[in-house]
PDB file of C-alpha atoms in Angstrom:
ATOM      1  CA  UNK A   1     -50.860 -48.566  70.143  1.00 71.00           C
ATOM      2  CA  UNK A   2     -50.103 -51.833  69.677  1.00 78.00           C
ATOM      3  CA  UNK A   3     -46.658 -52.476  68.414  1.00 92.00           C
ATOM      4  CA  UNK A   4     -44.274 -55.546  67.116  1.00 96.00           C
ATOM      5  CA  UNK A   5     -40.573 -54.907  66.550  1.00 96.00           C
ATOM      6  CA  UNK A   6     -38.127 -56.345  64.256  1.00 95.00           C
ATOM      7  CA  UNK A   7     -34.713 -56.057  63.229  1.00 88.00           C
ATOM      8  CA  UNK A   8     -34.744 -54.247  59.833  1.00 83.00           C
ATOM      9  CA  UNK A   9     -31.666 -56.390  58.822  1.00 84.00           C
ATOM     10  CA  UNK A  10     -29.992 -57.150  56.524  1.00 92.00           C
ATOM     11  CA  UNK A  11     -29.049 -60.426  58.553  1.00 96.00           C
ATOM     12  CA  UNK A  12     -26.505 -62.010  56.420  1.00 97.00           C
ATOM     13  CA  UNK A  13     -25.685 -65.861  56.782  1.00 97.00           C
ATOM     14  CA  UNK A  14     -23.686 -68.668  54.967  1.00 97.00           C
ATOM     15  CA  UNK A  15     -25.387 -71.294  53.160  1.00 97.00           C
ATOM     16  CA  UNK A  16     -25.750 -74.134  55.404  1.00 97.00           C
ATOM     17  CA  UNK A  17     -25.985 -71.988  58.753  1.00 97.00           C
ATOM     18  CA  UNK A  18     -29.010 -71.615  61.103  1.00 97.00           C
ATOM     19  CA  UNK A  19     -30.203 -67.978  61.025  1.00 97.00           C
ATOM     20  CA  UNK A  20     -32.433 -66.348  64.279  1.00 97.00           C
ATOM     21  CA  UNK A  21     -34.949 -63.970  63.422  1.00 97.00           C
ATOM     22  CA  UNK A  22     -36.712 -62.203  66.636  1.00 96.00           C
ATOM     23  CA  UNK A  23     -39.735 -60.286  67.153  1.00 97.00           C
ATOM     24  CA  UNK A  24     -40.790 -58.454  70.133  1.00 97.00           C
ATOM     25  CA  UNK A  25     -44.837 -56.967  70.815  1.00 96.00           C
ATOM     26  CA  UNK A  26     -46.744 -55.083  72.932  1.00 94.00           C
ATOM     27  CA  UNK A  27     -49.990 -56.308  73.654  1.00 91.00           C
ATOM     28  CA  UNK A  28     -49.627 -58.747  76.714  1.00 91.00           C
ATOM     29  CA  UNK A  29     -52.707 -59.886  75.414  1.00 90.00           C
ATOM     30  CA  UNK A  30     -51.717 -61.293  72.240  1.00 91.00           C
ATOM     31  CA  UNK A  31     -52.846 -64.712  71.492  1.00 88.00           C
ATOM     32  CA  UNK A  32     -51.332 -65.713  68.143  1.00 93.00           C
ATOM     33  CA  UNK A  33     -48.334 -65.458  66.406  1.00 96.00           C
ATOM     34  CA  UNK A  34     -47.123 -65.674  62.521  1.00 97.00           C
ATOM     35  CA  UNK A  35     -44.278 -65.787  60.589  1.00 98.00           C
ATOM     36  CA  UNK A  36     -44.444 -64.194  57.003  1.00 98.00           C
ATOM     37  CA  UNK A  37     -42.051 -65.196  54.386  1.00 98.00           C
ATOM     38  CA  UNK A  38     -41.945 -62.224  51.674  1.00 98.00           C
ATOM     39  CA  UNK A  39     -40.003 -62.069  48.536  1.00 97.00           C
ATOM     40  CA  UNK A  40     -39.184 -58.758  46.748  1.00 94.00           C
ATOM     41  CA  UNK A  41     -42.808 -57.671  44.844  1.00 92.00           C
ATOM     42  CA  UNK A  42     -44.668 -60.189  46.080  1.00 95.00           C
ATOM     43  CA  UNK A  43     -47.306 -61.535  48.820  1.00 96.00           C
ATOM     44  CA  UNK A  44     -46.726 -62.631  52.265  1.00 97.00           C
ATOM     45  CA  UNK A  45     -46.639 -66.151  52.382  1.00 97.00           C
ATOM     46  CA  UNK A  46     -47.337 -68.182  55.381  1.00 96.00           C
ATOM     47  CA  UNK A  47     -44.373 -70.416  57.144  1.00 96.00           C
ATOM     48  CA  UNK A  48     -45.677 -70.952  60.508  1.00 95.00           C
ATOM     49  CA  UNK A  49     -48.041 -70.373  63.251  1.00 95.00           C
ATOM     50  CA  UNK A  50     -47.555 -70.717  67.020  1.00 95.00           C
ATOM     51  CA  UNK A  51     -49.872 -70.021  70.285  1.00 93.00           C
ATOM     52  CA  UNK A  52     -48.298 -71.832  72.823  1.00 92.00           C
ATOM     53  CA  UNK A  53     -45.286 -70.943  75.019  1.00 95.00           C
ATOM     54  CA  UNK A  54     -42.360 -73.306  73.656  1.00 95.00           C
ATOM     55  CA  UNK A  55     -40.980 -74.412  70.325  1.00 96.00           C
ATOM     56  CA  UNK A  56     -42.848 -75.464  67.288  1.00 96.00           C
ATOM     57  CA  UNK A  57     -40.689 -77.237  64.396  1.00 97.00           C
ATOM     58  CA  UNK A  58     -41.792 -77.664  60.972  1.00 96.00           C
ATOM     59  CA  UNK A  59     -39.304 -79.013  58.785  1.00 97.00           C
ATOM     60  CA  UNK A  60     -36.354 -76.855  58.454  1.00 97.00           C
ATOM     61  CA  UNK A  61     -37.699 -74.181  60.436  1.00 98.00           C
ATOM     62  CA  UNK A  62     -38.545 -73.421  64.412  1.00 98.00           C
ATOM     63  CA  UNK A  63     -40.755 -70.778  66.284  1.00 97.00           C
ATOM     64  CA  UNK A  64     -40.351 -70.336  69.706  1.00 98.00           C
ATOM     65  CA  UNK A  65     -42.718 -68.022  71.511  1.00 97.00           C
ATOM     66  CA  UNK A  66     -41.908 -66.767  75.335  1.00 97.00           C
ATOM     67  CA  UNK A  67     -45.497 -64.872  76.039  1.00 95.00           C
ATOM     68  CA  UNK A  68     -43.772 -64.154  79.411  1.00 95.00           C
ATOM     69  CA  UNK A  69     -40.892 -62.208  77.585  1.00 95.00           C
ATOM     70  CA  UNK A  70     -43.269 -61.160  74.680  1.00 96.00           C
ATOM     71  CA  UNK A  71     -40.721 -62.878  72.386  1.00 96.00           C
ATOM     72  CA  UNK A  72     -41.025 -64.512  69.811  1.00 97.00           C
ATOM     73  CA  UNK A  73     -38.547 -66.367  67.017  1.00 97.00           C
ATOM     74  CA  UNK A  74     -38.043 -67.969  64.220  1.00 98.00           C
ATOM     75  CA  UNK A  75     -34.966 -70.502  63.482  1.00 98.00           C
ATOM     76  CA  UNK A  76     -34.003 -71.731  59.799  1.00 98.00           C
ATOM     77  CA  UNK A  77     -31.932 -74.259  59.921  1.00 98.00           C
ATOM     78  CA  UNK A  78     -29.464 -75.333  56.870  1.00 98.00           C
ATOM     79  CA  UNK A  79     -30.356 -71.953  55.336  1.00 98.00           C
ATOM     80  CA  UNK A  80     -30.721 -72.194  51.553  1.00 97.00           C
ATOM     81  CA  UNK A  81     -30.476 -68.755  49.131  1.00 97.00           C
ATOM     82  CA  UNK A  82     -33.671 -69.506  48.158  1.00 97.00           C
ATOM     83  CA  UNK A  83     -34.261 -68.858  51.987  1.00 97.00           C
ATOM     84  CA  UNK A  84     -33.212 -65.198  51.054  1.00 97.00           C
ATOM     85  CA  UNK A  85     -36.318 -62.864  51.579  1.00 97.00           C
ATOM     86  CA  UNK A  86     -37.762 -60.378  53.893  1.00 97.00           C
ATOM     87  CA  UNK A  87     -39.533 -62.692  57.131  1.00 98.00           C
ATOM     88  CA  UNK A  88     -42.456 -60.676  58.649  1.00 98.00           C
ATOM     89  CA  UNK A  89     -43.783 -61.420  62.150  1.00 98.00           C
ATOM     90  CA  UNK A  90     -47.182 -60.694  62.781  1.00 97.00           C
ATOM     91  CA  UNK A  91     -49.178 -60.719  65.506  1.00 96.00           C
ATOM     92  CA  UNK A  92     -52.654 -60.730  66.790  1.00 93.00           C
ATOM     93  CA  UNK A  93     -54.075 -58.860  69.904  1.00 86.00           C
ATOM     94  CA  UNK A  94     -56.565 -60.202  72.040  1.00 82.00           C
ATOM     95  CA  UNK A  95     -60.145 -59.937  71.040  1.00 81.00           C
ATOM     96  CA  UNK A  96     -59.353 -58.908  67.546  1.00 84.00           C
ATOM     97  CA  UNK A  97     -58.878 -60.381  64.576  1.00 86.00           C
ATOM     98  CA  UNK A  98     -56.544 -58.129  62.736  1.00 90.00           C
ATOM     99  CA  UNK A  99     -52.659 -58.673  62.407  1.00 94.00           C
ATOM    100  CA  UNK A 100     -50.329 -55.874  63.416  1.00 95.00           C
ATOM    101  CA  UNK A 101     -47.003 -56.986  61.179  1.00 97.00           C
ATOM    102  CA  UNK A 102     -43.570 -55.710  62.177  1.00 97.00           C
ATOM    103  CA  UNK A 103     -41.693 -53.949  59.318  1.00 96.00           C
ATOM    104  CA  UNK A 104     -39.954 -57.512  58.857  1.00 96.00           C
ATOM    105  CA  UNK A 105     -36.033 -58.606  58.628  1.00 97.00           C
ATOM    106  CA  UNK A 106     -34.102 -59.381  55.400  1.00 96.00           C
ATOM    107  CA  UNK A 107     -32.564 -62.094  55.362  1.00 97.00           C
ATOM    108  CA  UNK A 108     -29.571 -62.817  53.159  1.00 97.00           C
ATOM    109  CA  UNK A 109     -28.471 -66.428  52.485  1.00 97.00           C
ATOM    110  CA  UNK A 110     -24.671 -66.263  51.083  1.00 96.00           C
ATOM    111  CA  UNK A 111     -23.534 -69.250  48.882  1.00 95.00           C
TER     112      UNK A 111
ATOM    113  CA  UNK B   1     -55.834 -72.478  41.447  1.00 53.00           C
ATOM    114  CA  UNK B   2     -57.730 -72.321  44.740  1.00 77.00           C
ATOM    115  CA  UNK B   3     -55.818 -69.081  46.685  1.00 94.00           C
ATOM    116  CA  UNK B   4     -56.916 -66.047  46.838  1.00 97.00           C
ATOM    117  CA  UNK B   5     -57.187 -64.073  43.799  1.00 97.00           C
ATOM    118  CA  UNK B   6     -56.946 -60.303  43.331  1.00 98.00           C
ATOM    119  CA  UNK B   7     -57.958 -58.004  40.258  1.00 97.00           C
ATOM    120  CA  UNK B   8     -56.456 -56.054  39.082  1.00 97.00           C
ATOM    121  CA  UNK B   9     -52.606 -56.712  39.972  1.00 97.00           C
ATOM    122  CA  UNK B  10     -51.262 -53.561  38.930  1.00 97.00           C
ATOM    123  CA  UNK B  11     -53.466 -50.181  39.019  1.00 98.00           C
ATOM    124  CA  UNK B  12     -52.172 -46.713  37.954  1.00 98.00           C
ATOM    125  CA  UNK B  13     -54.226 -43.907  38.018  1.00 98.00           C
ATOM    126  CA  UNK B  14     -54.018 -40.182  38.534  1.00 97.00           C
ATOM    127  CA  UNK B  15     -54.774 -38.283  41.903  1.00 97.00           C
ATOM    128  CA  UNK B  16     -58.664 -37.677  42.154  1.00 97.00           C
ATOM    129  CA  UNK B  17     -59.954 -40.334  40.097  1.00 98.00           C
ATOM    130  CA  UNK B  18     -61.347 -43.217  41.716  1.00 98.00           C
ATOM    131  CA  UNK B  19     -60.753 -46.741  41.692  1.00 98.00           C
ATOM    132  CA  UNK B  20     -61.889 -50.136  43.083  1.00 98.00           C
ATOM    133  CA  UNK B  21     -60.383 -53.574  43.667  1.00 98.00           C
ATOM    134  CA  UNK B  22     -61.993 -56.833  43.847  1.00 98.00           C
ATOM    135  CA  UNK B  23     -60.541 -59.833  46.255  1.00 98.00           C
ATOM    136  CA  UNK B  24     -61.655 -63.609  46.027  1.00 97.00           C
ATOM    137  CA  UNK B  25     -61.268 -65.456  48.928  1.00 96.00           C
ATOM    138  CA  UNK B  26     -60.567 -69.219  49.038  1.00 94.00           C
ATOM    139  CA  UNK B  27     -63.865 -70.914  48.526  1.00 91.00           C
ATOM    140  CA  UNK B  28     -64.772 -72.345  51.960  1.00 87.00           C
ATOM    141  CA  UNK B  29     -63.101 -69.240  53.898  1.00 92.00           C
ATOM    142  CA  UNK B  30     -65.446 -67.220  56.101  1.00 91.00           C
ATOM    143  CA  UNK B  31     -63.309 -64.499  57.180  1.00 94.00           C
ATOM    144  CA  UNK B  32     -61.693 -61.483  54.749  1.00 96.00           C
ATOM    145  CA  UNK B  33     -59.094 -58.860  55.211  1.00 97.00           C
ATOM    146  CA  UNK B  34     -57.815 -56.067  53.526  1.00 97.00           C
ATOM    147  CA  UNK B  35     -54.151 -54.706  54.230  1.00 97.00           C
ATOM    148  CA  UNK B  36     -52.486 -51.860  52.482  1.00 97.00           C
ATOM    149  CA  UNK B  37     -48.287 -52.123  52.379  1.00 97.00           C
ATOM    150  CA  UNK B  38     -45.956 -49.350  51.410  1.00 96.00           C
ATOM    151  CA  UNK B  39     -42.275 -49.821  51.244  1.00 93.00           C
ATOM    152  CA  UNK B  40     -40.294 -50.971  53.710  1.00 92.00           C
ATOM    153  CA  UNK B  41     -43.042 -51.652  56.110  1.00 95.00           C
ATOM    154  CA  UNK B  42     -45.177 -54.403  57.398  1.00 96.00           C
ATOM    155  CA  UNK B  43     -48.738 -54.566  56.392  1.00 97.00           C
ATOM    156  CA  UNK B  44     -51.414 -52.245  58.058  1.00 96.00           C
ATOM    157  CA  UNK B  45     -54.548 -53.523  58.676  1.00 96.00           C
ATOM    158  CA  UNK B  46     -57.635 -51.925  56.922  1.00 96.00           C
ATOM    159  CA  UNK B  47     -61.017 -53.946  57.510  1.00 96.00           C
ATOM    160  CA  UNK B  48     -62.262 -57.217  58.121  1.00 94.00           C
ATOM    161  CA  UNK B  49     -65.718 -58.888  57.218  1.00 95.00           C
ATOM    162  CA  UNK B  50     -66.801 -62.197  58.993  1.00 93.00           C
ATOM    163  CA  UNK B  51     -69.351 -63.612  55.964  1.00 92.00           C
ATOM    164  CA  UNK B  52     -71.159 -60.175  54.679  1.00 92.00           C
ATOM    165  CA  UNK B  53     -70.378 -58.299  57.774  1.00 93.00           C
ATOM    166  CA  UNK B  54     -67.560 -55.676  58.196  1.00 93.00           C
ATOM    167  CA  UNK B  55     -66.957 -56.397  61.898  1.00 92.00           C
ATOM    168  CA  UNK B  56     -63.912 -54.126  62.126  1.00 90.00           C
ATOM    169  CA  UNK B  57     -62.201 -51.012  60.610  1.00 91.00           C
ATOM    170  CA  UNK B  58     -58.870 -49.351  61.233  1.00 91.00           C
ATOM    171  CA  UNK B  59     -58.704 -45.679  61.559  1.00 87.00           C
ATOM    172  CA  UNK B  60     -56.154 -45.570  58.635  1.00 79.00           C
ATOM    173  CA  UNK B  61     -59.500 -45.925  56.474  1.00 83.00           C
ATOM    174  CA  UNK B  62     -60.286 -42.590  55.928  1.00 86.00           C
ATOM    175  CA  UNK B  63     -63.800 -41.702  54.420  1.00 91.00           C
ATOM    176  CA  UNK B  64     -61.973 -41.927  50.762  1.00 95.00           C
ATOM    177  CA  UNK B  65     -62.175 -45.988  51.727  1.00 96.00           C
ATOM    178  CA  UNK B  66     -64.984 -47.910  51.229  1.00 95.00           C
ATOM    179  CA  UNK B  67     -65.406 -51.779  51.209  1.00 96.00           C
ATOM    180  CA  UNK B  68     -68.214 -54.513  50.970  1.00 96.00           C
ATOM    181  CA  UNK B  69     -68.425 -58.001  50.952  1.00 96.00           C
ATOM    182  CA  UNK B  70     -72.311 -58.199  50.000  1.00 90.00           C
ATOM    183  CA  UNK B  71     -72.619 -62.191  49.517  1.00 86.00           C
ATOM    184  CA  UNK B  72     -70.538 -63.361  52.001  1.00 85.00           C
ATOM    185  CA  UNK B  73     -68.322 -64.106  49.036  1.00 90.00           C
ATOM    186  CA  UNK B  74     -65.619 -61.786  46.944  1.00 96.00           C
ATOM    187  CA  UNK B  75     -65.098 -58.236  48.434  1.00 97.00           C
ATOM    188  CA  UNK B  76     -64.349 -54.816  46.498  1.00 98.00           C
ATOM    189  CA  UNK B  77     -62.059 -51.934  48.270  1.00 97.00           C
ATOM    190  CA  UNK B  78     -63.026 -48.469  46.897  1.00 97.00           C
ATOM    191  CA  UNK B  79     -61.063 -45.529  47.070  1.00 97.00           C
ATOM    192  CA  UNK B  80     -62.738 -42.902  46.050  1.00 97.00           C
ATOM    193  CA  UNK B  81     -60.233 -39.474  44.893  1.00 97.00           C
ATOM    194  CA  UNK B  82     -57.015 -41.334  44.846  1.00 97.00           C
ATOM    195  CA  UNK B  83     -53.844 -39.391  46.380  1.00 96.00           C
ATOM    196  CA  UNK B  84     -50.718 -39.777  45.571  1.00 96.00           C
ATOM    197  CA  UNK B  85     -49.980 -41.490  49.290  1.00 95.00           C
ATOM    198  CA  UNK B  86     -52.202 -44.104  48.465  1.00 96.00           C
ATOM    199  CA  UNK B  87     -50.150 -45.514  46.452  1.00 97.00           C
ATOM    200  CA  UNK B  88     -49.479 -48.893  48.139  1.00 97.00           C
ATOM    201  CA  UNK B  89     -49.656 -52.545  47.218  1.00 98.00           C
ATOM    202  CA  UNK B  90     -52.998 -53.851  48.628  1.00 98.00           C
ATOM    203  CA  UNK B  91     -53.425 -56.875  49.931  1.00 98.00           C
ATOM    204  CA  UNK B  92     -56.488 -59.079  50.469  1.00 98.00           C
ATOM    205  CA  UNK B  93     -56.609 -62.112  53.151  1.00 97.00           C
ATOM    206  CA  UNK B  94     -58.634 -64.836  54.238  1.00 96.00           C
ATOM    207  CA  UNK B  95     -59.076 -66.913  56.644  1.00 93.00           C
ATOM    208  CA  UNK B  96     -61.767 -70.052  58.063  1.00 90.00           C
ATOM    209  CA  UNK B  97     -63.305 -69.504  61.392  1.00 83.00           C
ATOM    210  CA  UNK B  98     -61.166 -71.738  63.677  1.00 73.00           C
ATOM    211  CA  UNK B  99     -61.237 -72.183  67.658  1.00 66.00           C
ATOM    212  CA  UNK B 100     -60.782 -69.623  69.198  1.00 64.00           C
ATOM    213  CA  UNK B 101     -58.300 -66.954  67.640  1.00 67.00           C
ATOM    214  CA  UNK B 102     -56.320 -69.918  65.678  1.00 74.00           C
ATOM    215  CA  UNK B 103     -57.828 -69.317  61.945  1.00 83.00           C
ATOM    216  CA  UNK B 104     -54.571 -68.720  59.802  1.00 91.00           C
ATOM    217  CA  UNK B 105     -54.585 -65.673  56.913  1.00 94.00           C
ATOM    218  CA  UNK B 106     -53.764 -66.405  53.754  1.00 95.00           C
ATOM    219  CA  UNK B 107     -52.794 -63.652  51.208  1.00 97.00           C
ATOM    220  CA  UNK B 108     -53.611 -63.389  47.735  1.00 97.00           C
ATOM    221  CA  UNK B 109     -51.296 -61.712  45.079  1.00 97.00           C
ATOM    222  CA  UNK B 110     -52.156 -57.999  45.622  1.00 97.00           C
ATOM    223  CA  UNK B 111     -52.744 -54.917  43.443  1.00 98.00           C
ATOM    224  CA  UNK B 112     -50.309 -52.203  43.178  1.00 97.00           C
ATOM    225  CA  UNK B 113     -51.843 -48.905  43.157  1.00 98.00           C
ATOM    226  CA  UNK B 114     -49.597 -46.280  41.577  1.00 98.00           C
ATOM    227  CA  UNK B 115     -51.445 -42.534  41.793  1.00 98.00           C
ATOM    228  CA  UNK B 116     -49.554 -40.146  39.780  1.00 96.00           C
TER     229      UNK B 116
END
């Protein structure tokens, strides 16, 4: 069974702070790696995308996958409320094309 | 708007009737998915067509669940004498065949089923 693990949260952070948002998996196998922005009653939307060990920066935010650890993060830097949401990690095994999702971390943004 | 579109986005029915879903996928995308999401959890894969083929299907589809993709093009989900623990927002993805395992999913709105 292949599995990814996430804090449940709530992770609560002041406006302006970096929050760290970690996932954990399985499959040694794995090959690709998502983060999932969700707000409440609404779709997963895409923030980033990472397959290579090492740090990936897009704008505000920063994944860093360690396929030795089978770790992977997500930074967001100068967190905004609007930041608040649930952030879902999802993964995909090798040979498949399906994403196994963790059950995601809320994140809370305090002004 | 050129995401991925889903119809209807809210569904309530009661237990044993059937219903049936319909996904779009963005134009040029090869590759659909359908998730189902309850509260509080991550998605759960369901099935996954490359063009008109359904290449793979999770054991969570139970014989109730039925989906096709016959052009290559939009996709229904079918479940056929609704329960009430299928209710569940359900959510459609695509994606365009990329190198390797690097083709990105993209979710549309979803439809919330409510059985009562």
């Amino acid at each position: 069974q292949k599995e990814v693990e996430q804090n449940s949260g709530p992770l609560s952070v002041p406006e302006g702070a970096i929050a760290s948002l970690n996932c954990t998996y399985s499959d040694r196998g794995s090959q690709s790696f998502f983060w999932y922005r969700q707000y409440s009653g609404k779709s997963p939307e895409l923030i980033m995308s990472i397959y290579s060990n090492g740090d990936k920066e897009d704008g505000r935010f920063t994944a860093q996958l360690n396929k030795a650890s089978q770790y992977v993060s997500l930074l967001i830097r100068d967190s905004q409320p609007s930041d608040s949401a649930t952030y879902l990690c999802a993964v995909r095994g090798a040979g498949s094309y399906q994403l196994t999702f963790g059950k995601g971390t809320k994140l809370s943004v305090i002004p | 708007d050129t995401g991925v579109s889903q119809d209807p986005r809210h569904k309530i029915t009661k237990r044993g009737q059937n219903v049936t879903f319909r996904c779009d996928p963005i134009s040029e995308h090869n590759r659909l998915y359908w998730y189902r999401q309850t509260l509080g959890q991550g998605p759960e894969f369901l099935t996954y067509f490359q063009n008109e083929a359904q290449l793979e299907k999770s054991r969570l589809l139970s014989d109730r669940f039925s989906a096709e993709r016959p052009k290559g093009s939009f996709s229904t989900l079918e479940i056929q004498r609704t329960e009430q623990g299928d209710s569940a927002m359900y959510l459609c993805a695509s994606s365009l065949a990329g190198l390797g395992f690097t083709d990105t999913q993209y979710f549309g709105p979803g439809t919330r089923l409510t059985v009562l």
